């Protein structure tokens, strides 16, 4: 092993272990604050779960993606402050639920529950009451973060409604309604923004004048909050949804914008797995791959926090915490269709929840260049259990798609499977998030297992901002 020591001087100000979107955003931010950065990525390409590639003429992403909180969230802040190249975003569209009757918009406010006839009328009423109660309690800090969705559901709901709530929980947290907290559903759905700013609770719309309004009003007066919360009706009157988008050119456009914005003071080495974080006494001083060692003032680790104990000696209590990080395994099936189908004539995504659940997005509807001329590309994502045989999970998933979209099998020209861990930590009730600082001096963490806010790329952006904040506080910047 060759060790660069440059007469005890650090080669770099910061080494970033991992070149996924979190690592690259961290490198960009630090370099723009004057740091010389080395990114070490184990794979032959950077991007991790944020990338796109070609399969038989179709450009697939690493899973169907909705990029959230774009109007004023963390990615917007990073783009405004640090990007010199901008991805172009296309308005996301809507969230639908597919049943054998076709597509119905998923309600994003309580008022819309009135017409959401996918669920029985009685269940809708019970659910809106429960939802109003949860929102009210949450706003005033009365809702325990660990309260499972399942426990909050009223008694007497139909099986169909349970399946629907379960599918939404899986979509928002990666886990079932028993492991997902109510606050996660409220934040993750459009009902509450998780980059919460006070204006979420501004009185800018009157309550809807429906029978549901009286239900809500009753609930609000019960909690003596009426004036304060008349904005419940505003919550995601789909204004919030407009802050979601898909990057034109595919997911790789976000990655490329970060890479093109990177100053020369960032060096990226692919095919370089960090197998050890180097220490001197109590502090981190660099990182080693199989072939090289690099010295730096600080190290930012963006691989699985769960795997950190294999790279550096850590206090046992911290290791115990890291072992509590929950993860979800997903299967995405990309179907390249010979011709466009009327069933997928929309932008946005759909959820199927009967006899199994999927989340699907026809991404070529945002940008025709993603599929060959006249053809269509749709991605379907399923949550799968690690213990189960992947091949039989694939077959089961494909069968469910055929059941949900009759006739699709005649139109399939390309089938491509991806088995991935979408986020390094699922937001479950007992799941742990590592945070930015580690117990080792000069060793920081970034990535989707360090910050529980939002999801995916947005969460990665939060983690880069938190890194910046922590390093500023620690006088490293
Ligand atoms: C099916 C699916 C659907 C998704 N849907 C959405 C969505 O709708 N919206 C959204 O915002 N996000 C979504 N995501 C999630 C989003 O893509 C990821 O959360 C994000 O890309 C993760 O970024 P990351 O950098 O934290 O992690 P990763 O992408 O996992 O990056 C970590 C990187 O570190 C590297 N690495 C790990 N260990 C080492 C080591 N020891 N040495 C060197 N390198 C190392 C890895 O190779 C990888 O490149 C989805 C993901 C999937 C799979």
PDB file of C-alpha atoms and ligand atoms in Angstrom, residues 16-24 40-43 45-51 62-68 92 95 171 251 272-275 301-304 311 330-332 359 361 381 418 420-424 446-449 455-460 463, ligand 1:
ATOM      1  CA  UNK A  16     -15.707  12.451   0.947  1.00  0.00           C
ATOM      2  CA  UNK A  17     -16.232   8.677   1.044  1.00  0.00           C
ATOM      3  CA  UNK A  18     -19.035   7.831  -1.422  1.00  0.00           C
ATOM      4  CA  UNK A  19     -19.950   9.586  -4.655  1.00  0.00           C
ATOM      5  CA  UNK A  20     -23.752   9.301  -4.544  1.00  0.00           C
ATOM      6  CA  UNK A  21     -25.787  12.495  -4.706  1.00  0.00           C
ATOM      7  CA  UNK A  22     -25.175  13.184  -0.972  1.00  0.00           C
ATOM      8  CA  UNK A  23     -21.423  12.849  -1.332  1.00  0.00           C
ATOM      9  CA  UNK A  24     -21.330  14.976  -4.479  1.00  0.00           C
ATOM     10  CA  UNK A  40     -13.690   8.336  -3.322  1.00  0.00           C
ATOM     11  CA  UNK A  41     -16.398   6.222  -4.979  1.00  0.00           C
ATOM     12  CA  UNK A  42     -16.296   2.422  -4.892  1.00  0.00           C
ATOM     13  CA  UNK A  43     -18.229   1.904  -8.140  1.00  0.00           C
ATOM     14  CA  UNK A  45     -19.428   5.530 -11.972  1.00  0.00           C
ATOM     15  CA  UNK A  46     -20.614   8.200  -9.553  1.00  0.00           C
ATOM     16  CA  UNK A  47     -24.245   8.980  -8.755  1.00  0.00           C
ATOM     17  CA  UNK A  48     -25.277   5.989  -6.638  1.00  0.00           C
ATOM     18  CA  UNK A  49     -29.063   5.824  -6.720  1.00  0.00           C
ATOM     19  CA  UNK A  50     -29.315   9.109  -8.634  1.00  0.00           C
ATOM     20  CA  UNK A  51     -28.558   8.152 -12.220  1.00  0.00           C
ATOM     21  CA  UNK A  62     -32.433   4.124 -10.886  1.00  0.00           C
ATOM     22  CA  UNK A  63     -36.081   3.875  -9.800  1.00  0.00           C
ATOM     23  CA  UNK A  64     -38.977   6.210 -10.643  1.00  0.00           C
ATOM     24  CA  UNK A  65     -38.341   9.595  -8.965  1.00  0.00           C
ATOM     25  CA  UNK A  66     -40.452  12.559  -7.898  1.00  0.00           C
ATOM     26  CA  UNK A  67     -38.183  15.374  -6.766  1.00  0.00           C
ATOM     27  CA  UNK A  68     -39.908  17.134  -3.878  1.00  0.00           C
ATOM     28  CA  UNK A  92     -44.726  16.628 -11.659  1.00  0.00           C
ATOM     29  CA  UNK A  95     -50.785  11.248  -7.730  1.00  0.00           C
ATOM     30  CA  UNK A 171     -44.720   4.554  -0.277  1.00  0.00           C
ATOM     31  CA  UNK A 251     -32.619  11.680 -13.253  1.00  0.00           C
ATOM     32  CA  UNK A 272     -11.980   3.412  -5.031  1.00  0.00           C
ATOM     33  CA  UNK A 273     -13.709   1.686  -2.133  1.00  0.00           C
ATOM     34  CA  UNK A 274     -12.847   3.205   1.224  1.00  0.00           C
ATOM     35  CA  UNK A 275     -11.966   0.200   3.361  1.00  0.00           C
ATOM     36  CA  UNK A 301     -18.598   9.435   5.117  1.00  0.00           C
ATOM     37  CA  UNK A 302     -21.636   9.007   2.845  1.00  0.00           C
ATOM     38  CA  UNK A 303     -21.833   5.217   2.466  1.00  0.00           C
ATOM     39  CA  UNK A 304     -24.199   3.183   4.678  1.00  0.00           C
ATOM     40  CA  UNK A 311     -14.238   1.019   8.702  1.00  0.00           C
ATOM     41  CA  UNK A 330     -37.197  -2.287  -3.480  1.00  0.00           C
ATOM     42  CA  UNK A 331     -37.769  -3.912  -6.832  1.00  0.00           C
ATOM     43  CA  UNK A 332     -38.345  -1.702  -9.848  1.00  0.00           C
ATOM     44  CA  UNK A 359     -45.970   2.757  -7.301  1.00  0.00           C
ATOM     45  CA  UNK A 361     -44.469   6.480 -13.196  1.00  0.00           C
ATOM     46  CA  UNK A 381     -41.688  -0.049  -7.880  1.00  0.00           C
ATOM     47  CA  UNK A 418     -33.543  -3.169 -10.516  1.00  0.00           C
ATOM     48  CA  UNK A 420     -32.075  -1.493  -4.744  1.00  0.00           C
ATOM     49  CA  UNK A 421     -32.164   0.043  -1.282  1.00  0.00           C
ATOM     50  CA  UNK A 422     -33.842   3.371  -2.113  1.00  0.00           C
ATOM     51  CA  UNK A 423     -32.745   5.205   1.000  1.00  0.00           C
ATOM     52  CA  UNK A 424     -30.035   4.300   3.444  1.00  0.00           C
ATOM     53  CA  UNK A 446     -23.965  12.831   5.185  1.00  0.00           C
ATOM     54  CA  UNK A 447     -26.640  10.934   3.281  1.00  0.00           C
ATOM     55  CA  UNK A 448     -30.168   9.662   3.561  1.00  0.00           C
ATOM     56  CA  UNK A 449     -29.476   7.878   6.852  1.00  0.00           C
ATOM     57  CA  UNK A 455     -37.096  11.626   1.246  1.00  0.00           C
ATOM     58  CA  UNK A 456     -34.460  10.688  -1.292  1.00  0.00           C
ATOM     59  CA  UNK A 457     -32.706  13.433  -3.173  1.00  0.00           C
ATOM     60  CA  UNK A 458     -34.364  16.117  -1.025  1.00  0.00           C
ATOM     61  CA  UNK A 459     -33.128  14.354   2.095  1.00  0.00           C
ATOM     62  CA  UNK A 460     -29.649  14.092   0.567  1.00  0.00           C
ATOM     63  CA  UNK A 463     -27.862  16.282   4.795  1.00  0.00           C
TER      64      UNK A 463
HETATM   65  C1  LIG B   1     -36.830   2.694  -6.571  1.00  0.00           C
HETATM   66  C2  LIG B   1     -36.384   4.006  -6.032  1.00  0.00           C
HETATM   67  C3  LIG B   1     -37.281   5.067  -5.986  1.00  0.00           C
HETATM   68  C4  LIG B   1     -36.880   6.285  -5.458  1.00  0.00           C
HETATM   69  N1  LIG B   1     -37.760   7.330  -5.477  1.00  0.00           N
HETATM   70  C5  LIG B   1     -37.342   8.552  -5.095  1.00  0.00           C
HETATM   71  C6  LIG B   1     -38.178   9.683  -5.260  1.00  0.00           C
HETATM   72  O1  LIG B   1     -39.287   9.599  -5.734  1.00  0.00           O
HETATM   73  N2  LIG B   1     -37.710  10.901  -4.872  1.00  0.00           N
HETATM   74  C7  LIG B   1     -36.463  11.047  -4.341  1.00  0.00           C
HETATM   75  O2  LIG B   1     -36.064  12.173  -4.031  1.00  0.00           O
HETATM   76  N3  LIG B   1     -35.659   9.978  -4.168  1.00  0.00           N
HETATM   77  C8  LIG B   1     -36.067   8.749  -4.520  1.00  0.00           C
HETATM   78  N4  LIG B   1     -35.233   7.676  -4.382  1.00  0.00           N
HETATM   79  C9  LIG B   1     -34.053   7.782  -3.519  1.00  0.00           C
HETATM   80  C10 LIG B   1     -32.861   8.535  -4.043  1.00  0.00           C
HETATM   81  O3  LIG B   1     -32.456   8.069  -5.297  1.00  0.00           O
HETATM   82  C11 LIG B   1     -31.723   8.303  -3.066  1.00  0.00           C
HETATM   83  O4  LIG B   1     -32.152   8.553  -1.752  1.00  0.00           O
HETATM   84  C12 LIG B   1     -30.506   9.146  -3.291  1.00  0.00           C
HETATM   85  O5  LIG B   1     -30.048   9.043  -4.610  1.00  0.00           O
HETATM   86  C13 LIG B   1     -29.480   8.601  -2.296  1.00  0.00           C
HETATM   87  O6  LIG B   1     -28.350   9.332  -2.280  1.00  0.00           O
HETATM   88  P1  LIG B   1     -27.166   8.986  -1.294  1.00  0.00           P
HETATM   89  O7  LIG B   1     -25.994   9.698  -1.819  1.00  0.00           O
HETATM   90  O8  LIG B   1     -27.542   9.286   0.121  1.00  0.00           O
HETATM   91  O9  LIG B   1     -26.949   7.417  -1.308  1.00  0.00           O
HETATM   92  P2  LIG B   1     -26.423   6.461  -2.454  1.00  0.00           P
HETATM   93  O10 LIG B   1     -27.049   6.770  -3.749  1.00  0.00           O
HETATM   94  O11 LIG B   1     -26.589   5.093  -1.894  1.00  0.00           O
HETATM   95  O12 LIG B   1     -24.885   6.814  -2.579  1.00  0.00           O
HETATM   96  C14 LIG B   1     -23.895   6.294  -1.767  1.00  0.00           C
HETATM   97  C15 LIG B   1     -22.645   6.136  -2.621  1.00  0.00           C
HETATM   98  O13 LIG B   1     -21.571   5.782  -1.789  1.00  0.00           O
HETATM   99  C16 LIG B   1     -20.837   4.740  -2.416  1.00  0.00           C
HETATM  100  N5  LIG B   1     -20.162   4.010  -1.343  1.00  0.00           N
HETATM  101  C17 LIG B   1     -20.733   3.300  -0.335  1.00  0.00           C
HETATM  102  N6  LIG B   1     -19.790   2.798   0.481  1.00  0.00           N
HETATM  103  C18 LIG B   1     -18.605   3.225  -0.006  1.00  0.00           C
HETATM  104  C19 LIG B   1     -17.257   3.050   0.412  1.00  0.00           C
HETATM  105  N7  LIG B   1     -16.924   2.313   1.493  1.00  0.00           N
HETATM  106  N8  LIG B   1     -16.272   3.640  -0.328  1.00  0.00           N
HETATM  107  C20 LIG B   1     -16.573   4.371  -1.426  1.00  0.00           C
HETATM  108  N9  LIG B   1     -17.820   4.539  -1.875  1.00  0.00           N
HETATM  109  C21 LIG B   1     -18.838   4.001  -1.161  1.00  0.00           C
HETATM  110  C22 LIG B   1     -21.890   3.929  -3.154  1.00  0.00           C
HETATM  111  O14 LIG B   1     -21.334   3.156  -4.194  1.00  0.00           O
HETATM  112  C23 LIG B   1     -22.801   5.045  -3.671  1.00  0.00           C
HETATM  113  O15 LIG B   1     -22.381   5.540  -4.923  1.00  0.00           O
HETATM  114  C24 LIG B   1     -35.582   6.451  -4.937  1.00  0.00           C
HETATM  115  C25 LIG B   1     -34.666   5.402  -5.021  1.00  0.00           C
HETATM  116  C26 LIG B   1     -35.057   4.190  -5.567  1.00  0.00           C
HETATM  117  C27 LIG B   1     -34.063   3.085  -5.649  1.00  0.00           C
END
